[in-house]
Short mmCIF file of N, CA and C in Angstrom, two decimals:
data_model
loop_
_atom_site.label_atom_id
_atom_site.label_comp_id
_atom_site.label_asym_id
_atom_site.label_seq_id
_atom_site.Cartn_x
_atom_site.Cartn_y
_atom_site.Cartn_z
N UNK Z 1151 128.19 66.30 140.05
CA UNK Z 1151 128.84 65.04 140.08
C UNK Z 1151 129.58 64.83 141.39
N UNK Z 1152 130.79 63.94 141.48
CA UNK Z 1152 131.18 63.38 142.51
C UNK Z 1152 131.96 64.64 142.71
N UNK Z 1153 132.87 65.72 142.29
CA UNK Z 1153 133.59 66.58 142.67
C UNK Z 1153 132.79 67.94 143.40
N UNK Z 1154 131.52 67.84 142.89
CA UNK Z 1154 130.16 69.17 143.63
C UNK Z 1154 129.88 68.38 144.68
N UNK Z 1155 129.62 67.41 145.12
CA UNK Z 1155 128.86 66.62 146.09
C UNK Z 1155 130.21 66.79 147.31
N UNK Z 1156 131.55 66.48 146.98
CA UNK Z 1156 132.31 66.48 147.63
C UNK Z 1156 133.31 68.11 148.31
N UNK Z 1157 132.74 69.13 147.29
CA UNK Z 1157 133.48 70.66 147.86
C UNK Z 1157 131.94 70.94 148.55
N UNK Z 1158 130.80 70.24 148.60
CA UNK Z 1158 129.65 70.73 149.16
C UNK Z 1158 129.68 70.12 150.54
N UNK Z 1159 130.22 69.65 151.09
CA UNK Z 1159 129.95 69.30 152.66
C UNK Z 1159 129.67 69.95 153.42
N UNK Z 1160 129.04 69.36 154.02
CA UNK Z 1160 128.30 70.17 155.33
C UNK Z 1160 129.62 70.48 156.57
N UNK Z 1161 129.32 71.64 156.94
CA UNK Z 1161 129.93 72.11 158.25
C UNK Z 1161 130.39 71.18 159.45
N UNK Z 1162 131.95 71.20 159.39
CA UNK Z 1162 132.27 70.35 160.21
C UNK Z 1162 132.54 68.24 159.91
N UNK Z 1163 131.97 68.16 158.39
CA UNK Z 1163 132.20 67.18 158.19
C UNK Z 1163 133.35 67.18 157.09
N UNK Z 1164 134.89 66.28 157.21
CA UNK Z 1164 136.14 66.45 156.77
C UNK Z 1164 135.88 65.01 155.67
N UNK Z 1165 135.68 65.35 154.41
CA UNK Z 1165 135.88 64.34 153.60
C UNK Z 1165 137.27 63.84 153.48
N UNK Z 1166 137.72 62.88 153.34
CA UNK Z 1166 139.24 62.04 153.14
C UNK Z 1166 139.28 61.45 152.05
N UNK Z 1167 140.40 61.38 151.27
CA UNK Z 1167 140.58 60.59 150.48
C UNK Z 1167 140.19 59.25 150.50
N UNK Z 1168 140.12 58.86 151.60
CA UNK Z 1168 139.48 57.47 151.96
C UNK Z 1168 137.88 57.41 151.45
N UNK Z 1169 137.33 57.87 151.49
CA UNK Z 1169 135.78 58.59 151.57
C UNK Z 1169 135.53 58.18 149.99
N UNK Z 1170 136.32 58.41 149.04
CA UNK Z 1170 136.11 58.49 147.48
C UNK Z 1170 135.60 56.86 147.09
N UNK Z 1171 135.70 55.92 147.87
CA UNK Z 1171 135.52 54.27 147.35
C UNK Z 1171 133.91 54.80 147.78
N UNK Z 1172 133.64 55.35 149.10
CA UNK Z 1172 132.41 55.18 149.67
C UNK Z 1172 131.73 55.98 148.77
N UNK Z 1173 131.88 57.10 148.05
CA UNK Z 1173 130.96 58.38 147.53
C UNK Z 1173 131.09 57.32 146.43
N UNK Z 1174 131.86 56.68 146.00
CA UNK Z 1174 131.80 56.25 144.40
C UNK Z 1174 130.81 55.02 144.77
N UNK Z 1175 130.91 54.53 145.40
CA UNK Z 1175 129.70 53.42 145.67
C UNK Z 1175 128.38 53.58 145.79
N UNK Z 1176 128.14 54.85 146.31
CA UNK Z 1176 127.18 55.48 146.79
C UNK Z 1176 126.45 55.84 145.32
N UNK Z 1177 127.34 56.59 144.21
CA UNK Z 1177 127.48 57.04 142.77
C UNK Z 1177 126.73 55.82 142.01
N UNK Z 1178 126.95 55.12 142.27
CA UNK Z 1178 126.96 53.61 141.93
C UNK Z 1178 125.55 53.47 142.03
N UNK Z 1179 125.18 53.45 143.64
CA UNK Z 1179 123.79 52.81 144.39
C UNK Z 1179 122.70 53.97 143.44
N UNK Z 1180 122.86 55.30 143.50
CA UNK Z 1180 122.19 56.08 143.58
C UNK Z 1180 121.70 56.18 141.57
N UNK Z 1181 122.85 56.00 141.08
CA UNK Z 1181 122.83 55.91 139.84
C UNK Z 1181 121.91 54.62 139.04
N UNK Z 1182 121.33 53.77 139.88
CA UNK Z 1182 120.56 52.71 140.01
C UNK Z 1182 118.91 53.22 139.82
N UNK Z 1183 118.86 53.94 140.24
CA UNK Z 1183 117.34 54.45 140.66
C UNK Z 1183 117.06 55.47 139.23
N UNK Z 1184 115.69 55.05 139.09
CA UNK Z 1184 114.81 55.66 137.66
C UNK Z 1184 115.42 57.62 137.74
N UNK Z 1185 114.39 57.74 138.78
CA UNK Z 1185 114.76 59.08 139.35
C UNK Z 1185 116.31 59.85 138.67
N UNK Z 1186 117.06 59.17 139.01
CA UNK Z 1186 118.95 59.56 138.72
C UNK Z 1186 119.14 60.19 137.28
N UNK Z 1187 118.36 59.84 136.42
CA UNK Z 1187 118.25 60.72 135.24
C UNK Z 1187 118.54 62.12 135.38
N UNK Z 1188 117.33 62.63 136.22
CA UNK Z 1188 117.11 64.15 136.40
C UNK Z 1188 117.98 64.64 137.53
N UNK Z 1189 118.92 64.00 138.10
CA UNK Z 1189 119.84 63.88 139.41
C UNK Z 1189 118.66 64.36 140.70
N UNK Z 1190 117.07 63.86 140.38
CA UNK Z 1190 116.61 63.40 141.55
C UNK Z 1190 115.61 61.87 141.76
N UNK Z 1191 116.00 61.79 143.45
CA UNK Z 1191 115.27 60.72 143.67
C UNK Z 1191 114.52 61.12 144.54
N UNK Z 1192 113.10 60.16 144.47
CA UNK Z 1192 111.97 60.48 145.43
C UNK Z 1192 112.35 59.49 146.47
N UNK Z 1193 111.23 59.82 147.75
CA UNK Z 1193 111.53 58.74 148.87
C UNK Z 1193 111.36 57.64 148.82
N UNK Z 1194 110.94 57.22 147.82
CA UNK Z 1194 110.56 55.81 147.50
C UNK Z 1194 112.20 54.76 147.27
N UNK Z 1195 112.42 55.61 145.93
CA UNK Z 1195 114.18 55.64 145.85
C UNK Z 1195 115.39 55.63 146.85
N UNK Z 1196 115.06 56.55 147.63
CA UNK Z 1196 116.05 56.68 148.79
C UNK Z 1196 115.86 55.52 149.71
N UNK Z 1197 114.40 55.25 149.63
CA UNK Z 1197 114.67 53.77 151.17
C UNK Z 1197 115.14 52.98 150.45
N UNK Z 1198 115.01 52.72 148.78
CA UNK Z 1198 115.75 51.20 148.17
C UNK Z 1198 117.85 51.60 148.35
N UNK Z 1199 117.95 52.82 147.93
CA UNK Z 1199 119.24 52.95 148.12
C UNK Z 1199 119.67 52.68 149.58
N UNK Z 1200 118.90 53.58 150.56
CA UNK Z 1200 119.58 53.23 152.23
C UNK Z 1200 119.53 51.65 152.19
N UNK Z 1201 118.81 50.73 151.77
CA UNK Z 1201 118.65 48.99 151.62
C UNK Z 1201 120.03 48.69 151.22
N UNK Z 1202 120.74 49.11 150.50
CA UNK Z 1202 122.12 48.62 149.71
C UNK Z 1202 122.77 49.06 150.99
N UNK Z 1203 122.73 49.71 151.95
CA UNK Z 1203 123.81 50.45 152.93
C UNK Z 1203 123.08 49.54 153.76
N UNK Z 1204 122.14 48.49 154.12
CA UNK Z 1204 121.57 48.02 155.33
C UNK Z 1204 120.96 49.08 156.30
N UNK Z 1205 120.16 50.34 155.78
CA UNK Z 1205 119.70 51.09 156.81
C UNK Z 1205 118.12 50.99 156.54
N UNK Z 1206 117.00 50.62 156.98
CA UNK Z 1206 116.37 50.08 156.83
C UNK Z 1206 115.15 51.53 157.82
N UNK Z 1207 114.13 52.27 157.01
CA UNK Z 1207 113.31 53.00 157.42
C UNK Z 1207 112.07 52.85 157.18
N UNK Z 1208 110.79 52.98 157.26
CA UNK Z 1208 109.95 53.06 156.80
C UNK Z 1208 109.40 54.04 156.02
N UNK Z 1209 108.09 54.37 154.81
CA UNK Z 1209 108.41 55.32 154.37
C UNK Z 1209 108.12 57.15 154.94
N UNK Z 1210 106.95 56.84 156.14
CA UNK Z 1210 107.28 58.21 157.02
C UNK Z 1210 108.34 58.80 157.22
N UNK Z 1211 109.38 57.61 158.26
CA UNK Z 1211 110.53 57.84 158.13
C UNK Z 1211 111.37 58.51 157.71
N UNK Z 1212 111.25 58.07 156.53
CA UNK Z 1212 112.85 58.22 155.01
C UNK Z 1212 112.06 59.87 154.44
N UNK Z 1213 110.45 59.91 154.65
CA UNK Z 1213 110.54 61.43 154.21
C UNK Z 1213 110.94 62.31 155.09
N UNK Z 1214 110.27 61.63 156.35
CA UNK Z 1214 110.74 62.95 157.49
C UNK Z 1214 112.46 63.29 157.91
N UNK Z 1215 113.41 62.26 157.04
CA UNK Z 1215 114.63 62.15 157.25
C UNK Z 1215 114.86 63.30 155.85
N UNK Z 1216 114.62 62.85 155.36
CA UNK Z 1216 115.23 63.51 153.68
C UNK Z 1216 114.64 65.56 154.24
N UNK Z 1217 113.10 65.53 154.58
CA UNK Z 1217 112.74 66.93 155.37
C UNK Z 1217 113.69 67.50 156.26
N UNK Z 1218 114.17 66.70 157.28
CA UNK Z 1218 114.54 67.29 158.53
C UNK Z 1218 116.58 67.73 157.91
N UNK Z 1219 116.45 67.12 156.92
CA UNK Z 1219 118.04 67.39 156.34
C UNK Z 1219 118.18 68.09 155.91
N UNK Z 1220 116.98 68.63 154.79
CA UNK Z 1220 117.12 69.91 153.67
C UNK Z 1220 116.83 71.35 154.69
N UNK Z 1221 115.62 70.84 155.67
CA UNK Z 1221 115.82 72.05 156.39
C UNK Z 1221 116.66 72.23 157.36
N UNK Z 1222 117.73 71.22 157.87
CA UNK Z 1222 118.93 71.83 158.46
C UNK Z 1222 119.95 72.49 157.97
N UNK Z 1223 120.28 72.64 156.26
CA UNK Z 1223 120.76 72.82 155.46
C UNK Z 1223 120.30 74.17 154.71
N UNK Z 1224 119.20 74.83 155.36
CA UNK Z 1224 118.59 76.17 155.23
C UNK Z 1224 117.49 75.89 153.67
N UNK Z 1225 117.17 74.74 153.45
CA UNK Z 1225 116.38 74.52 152.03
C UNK Z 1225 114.91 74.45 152.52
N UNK Z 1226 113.83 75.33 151.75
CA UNK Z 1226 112.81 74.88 151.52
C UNK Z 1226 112.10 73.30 151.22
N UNK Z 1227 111.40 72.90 151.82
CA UNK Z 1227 110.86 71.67 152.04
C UNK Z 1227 109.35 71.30 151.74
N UNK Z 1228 108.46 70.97 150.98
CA UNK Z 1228 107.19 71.30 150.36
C UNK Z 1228 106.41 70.16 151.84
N UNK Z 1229 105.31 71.07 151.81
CA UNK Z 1229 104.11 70.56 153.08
C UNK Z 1229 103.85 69.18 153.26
N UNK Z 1230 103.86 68.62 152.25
CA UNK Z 1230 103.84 67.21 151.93
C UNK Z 1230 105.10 66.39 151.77
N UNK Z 1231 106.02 65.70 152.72
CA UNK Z 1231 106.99 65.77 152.69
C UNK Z 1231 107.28 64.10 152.15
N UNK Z 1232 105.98 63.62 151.65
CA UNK Z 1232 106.21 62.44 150.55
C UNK Z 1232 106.53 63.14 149.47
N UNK Z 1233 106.81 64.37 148.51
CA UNK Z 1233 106.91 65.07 147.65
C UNK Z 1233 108.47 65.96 147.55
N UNK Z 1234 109.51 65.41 148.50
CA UNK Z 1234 110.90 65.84 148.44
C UNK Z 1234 111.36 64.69 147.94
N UNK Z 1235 112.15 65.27 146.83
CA UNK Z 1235 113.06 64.47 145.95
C UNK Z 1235 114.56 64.91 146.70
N UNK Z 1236 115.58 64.27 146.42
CA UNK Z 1236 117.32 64.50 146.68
C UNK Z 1236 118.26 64.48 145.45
N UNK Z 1237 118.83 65.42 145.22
CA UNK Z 1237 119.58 65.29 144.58
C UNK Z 1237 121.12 64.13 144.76
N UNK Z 1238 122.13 63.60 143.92
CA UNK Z 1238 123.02 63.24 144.28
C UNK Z 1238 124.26 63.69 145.53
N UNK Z 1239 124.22 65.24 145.74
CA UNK Z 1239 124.88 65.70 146.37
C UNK Z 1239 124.01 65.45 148.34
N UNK Z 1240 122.87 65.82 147.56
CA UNK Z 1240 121.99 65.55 149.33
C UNK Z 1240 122.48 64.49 149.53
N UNK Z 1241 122.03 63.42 148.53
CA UNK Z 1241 121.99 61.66 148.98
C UNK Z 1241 123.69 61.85 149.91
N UNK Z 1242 124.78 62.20 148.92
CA UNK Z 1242 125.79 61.89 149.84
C UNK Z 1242 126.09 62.31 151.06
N UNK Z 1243 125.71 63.52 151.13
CA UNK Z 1243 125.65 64.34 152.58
C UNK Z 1243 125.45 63.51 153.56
N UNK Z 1244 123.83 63.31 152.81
CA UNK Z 1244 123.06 62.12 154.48
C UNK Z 1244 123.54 61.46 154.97
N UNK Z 1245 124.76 60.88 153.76
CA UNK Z 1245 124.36 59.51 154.33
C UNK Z 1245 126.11 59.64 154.95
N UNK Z 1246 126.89 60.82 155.13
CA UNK Z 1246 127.90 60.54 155.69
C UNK Z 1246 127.44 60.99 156.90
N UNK Z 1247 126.34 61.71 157.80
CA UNK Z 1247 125.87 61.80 159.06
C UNK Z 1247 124.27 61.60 159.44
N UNK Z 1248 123.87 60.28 158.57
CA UNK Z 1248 122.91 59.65 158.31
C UNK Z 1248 122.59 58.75 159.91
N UNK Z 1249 123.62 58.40 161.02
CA UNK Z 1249 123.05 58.26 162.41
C UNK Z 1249 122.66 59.31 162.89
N UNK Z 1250 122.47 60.70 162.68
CA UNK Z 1250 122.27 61.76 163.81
C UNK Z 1250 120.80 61.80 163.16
N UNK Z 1251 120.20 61.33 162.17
CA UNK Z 1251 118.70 60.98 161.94
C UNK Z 1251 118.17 60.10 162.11
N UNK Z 1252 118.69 58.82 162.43
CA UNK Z 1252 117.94 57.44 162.75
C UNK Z 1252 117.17 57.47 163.35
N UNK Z 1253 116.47 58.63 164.46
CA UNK Z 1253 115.61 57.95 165.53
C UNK Z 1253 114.70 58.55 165.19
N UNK Z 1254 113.86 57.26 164.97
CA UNK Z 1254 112.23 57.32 164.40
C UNK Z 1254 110.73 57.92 165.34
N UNK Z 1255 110.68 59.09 165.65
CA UNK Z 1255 109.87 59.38 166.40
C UNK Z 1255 108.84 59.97 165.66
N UNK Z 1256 107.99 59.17 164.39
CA UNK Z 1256 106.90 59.51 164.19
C UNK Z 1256 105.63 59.40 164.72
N UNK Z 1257 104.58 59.99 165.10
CA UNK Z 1257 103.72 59.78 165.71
C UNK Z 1257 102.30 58.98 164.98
N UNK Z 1258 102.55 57.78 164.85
CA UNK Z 1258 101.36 56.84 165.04
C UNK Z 1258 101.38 56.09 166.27
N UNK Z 1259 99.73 55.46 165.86
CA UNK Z 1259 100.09 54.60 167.09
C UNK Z 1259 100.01 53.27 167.08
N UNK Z 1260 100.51 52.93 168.02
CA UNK Z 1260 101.80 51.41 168.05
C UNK Z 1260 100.72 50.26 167.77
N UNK Z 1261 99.34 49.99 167.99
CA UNK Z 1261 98.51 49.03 167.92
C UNK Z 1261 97.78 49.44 166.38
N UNK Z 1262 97.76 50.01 165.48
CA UNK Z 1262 97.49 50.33 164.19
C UNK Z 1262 97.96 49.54 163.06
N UNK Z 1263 97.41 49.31 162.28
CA UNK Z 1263 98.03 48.38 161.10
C UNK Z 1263 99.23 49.36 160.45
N UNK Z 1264 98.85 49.95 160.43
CA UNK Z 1264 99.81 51.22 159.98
C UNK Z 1264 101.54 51.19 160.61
N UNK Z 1265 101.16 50.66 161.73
CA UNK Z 1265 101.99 50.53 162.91
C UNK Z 1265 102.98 49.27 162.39
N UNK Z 1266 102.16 48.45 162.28
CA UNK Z 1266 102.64 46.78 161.65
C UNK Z 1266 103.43 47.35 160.39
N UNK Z 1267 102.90 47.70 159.54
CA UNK Z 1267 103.30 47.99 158.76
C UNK Z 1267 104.64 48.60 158.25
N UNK Z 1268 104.67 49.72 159.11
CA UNK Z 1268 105.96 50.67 159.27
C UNK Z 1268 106.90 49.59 159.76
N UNK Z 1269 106.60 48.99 161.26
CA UNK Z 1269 107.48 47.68 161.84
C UNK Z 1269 108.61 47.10 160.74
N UNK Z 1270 107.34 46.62 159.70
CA UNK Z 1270 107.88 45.10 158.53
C UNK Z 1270 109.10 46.48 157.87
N UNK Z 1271 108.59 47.30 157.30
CA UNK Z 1271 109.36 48.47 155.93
C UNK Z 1271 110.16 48.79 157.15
N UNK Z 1272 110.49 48.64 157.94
CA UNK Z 1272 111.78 49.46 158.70
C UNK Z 1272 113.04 48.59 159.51
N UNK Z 1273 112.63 47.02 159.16
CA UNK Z 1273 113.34 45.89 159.23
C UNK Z 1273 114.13 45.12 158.42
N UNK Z 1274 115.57 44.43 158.18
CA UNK Z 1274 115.74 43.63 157.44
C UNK Z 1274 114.62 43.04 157.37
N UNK Z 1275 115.10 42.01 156.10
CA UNK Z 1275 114.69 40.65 155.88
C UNK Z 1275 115.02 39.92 156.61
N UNK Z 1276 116.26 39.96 157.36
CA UNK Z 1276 116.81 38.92 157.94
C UNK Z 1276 115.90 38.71 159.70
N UNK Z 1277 115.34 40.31 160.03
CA UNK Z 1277 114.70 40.42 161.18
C UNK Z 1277 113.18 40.15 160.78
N UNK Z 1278 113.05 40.20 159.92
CA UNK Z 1278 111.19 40.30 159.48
C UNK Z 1278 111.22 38.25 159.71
N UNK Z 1279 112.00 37.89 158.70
CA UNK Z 1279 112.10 36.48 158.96
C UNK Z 1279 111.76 36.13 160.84
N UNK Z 1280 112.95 36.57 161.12
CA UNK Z 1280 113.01 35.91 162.86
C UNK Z 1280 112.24 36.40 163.18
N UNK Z 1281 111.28 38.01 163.16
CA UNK Z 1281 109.62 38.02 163.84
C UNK Z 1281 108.75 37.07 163.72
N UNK Z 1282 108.62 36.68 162.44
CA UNK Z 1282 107.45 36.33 162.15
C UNK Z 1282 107.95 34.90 162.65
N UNK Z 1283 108.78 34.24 162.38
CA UNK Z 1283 109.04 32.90 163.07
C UNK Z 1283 109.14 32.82 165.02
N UNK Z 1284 109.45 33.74 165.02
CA UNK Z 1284 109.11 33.50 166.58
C UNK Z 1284 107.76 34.11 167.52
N UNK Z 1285 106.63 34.58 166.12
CA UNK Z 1285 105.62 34.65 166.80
C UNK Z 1285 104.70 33.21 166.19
N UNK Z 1286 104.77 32.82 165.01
CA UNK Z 1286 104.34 31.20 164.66
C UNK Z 1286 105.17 30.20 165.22
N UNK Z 1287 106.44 29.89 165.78
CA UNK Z 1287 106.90 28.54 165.92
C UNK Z 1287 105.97 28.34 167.16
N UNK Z 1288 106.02 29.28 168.35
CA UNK Z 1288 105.18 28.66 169.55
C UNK Z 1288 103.70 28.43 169.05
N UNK Z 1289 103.14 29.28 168.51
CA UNK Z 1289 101.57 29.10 167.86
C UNK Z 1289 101.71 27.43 167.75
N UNK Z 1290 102.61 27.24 166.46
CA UNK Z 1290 101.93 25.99 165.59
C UNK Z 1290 102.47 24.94 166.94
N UNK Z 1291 103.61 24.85 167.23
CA UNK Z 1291 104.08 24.21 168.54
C UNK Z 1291 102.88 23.59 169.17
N UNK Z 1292 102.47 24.74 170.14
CA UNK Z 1292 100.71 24.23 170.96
C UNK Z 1292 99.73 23.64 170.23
N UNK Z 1293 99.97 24.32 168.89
CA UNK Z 1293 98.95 23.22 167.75
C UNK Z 1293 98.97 22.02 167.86
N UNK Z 1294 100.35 21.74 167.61
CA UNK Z 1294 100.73 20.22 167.31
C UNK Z 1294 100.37 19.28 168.55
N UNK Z 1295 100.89 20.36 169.85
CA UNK Z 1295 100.79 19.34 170.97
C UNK Z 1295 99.20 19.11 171.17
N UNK Z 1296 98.41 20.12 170.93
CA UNK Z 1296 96.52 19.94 170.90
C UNK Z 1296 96.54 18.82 169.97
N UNK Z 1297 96.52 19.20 168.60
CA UNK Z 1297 96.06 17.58 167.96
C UNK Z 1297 96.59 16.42 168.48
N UNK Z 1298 97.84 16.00 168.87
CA UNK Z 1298 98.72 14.88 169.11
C UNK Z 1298 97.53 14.50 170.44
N UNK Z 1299 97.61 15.04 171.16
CA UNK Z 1299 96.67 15.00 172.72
C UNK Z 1299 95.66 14.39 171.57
N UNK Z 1300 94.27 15.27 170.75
CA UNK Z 1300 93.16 14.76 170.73
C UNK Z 1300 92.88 13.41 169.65
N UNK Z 1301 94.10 13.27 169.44
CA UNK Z 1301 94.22 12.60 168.38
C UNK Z 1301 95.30 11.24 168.81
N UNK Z 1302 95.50 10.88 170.49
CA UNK Z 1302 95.78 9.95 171.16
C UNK Z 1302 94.75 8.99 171.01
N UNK Z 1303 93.60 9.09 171.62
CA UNK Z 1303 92.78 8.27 171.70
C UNK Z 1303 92.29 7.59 170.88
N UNK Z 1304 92.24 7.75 169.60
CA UNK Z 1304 91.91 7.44 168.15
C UNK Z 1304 93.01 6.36 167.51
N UNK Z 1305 94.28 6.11 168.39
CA UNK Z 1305 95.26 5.30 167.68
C UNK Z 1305 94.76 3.77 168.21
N UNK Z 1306 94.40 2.42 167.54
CA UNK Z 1306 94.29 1.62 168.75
C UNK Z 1306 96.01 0.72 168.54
N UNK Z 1307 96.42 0.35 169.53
CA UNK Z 1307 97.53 0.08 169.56
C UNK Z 1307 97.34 -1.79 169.79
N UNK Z 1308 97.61 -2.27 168.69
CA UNK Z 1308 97.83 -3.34 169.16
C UNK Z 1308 98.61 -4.64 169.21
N UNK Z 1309 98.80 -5.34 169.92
CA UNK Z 1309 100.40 -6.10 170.43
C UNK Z 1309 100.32 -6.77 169.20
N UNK Z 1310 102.03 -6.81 169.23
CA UNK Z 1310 103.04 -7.46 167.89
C UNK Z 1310 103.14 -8.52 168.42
N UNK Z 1311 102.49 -9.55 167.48
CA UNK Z 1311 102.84 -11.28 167.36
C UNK Z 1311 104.22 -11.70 166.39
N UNK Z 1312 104.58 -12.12 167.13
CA UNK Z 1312 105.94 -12.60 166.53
C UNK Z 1312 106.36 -13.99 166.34
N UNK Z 1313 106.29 -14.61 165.13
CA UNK Z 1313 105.90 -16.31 164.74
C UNK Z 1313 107.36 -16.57 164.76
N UNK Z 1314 107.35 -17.73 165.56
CA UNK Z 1314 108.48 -18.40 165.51
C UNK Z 1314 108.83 -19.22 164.73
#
């Protein structure tokens, strides 16, 4: 529970009394997920919980994050690292030095759908919105100005009589 998660800290990180709103929120987020029954969650779980914190990964990502934690932490990690679950105590760990993992250096490559893909799952909503609108507004833009152009010549315009 919240009192194991909290005498378990990692080396060098000083929990505060202050800290208890955040772990209890966290208690909260994590206690949300199917998984939380068995006090584990798979990676699937963990990217919806990092979503409530606004940290936004894809799912390579969020396994190779949840991997690269258990084995800094001296834990066995299974080959397939879509197949690590977290307990409540991991989840809190991470996520109190959850920037010293942010940087996403998985190796695909960048022109791959795969690629796109990871892009969209590792973005708000609020940024997926403004991509995709600022790669269609100029598109449809030139659209409009093409039809308007081919579709000049076709108007016939002709003078307003005005009866006195």
């Amino acid at each position: 529970g919240l009192s194991q998660a909290l005498s378990a800290t990692p080396a060098g990180i000083e929990v505060k009394e202050v800290d208890f709103l955040f772990i209890q929120f966290a208690k909260d987020v994590f206690s949300r997920m199917p998984g939380s029954k068995e006090n584990r969650i798979s990676v699937a779980e963990f990217r919806r919980c990092l979503r409530t914190f606004n940290i936004y990964m894809h799912f390579l990502h969020a396994s190779s994050v949840m991997g690269m934690f258990l084995r800094d932490h001296g834990e066995e990690t299974p080959d397939d690292e879509a197949a690590i679950t977290f307990t409540f105590a991991h989840f809190t760990k991470l996520l109190l030095v959850i920037d010293q993992y942010s940087l996403d250096n998985s190796g695909y490559s960048p022109w791959s759908v795969a690629a796109v893909v990871y892009f969209f799952q590792s973005r708000s909503p609020s940024r997926i919105v403004d991509t995709i609108s600022r790669i269609i507004f100029p598109i449809a833009y030139i659209l409009q100005a093409i039809l308007f152009y081919a579709l000049l010549d076709t108007w016939k315009l002709e003078p307003i009589m005005y009866y006195s």
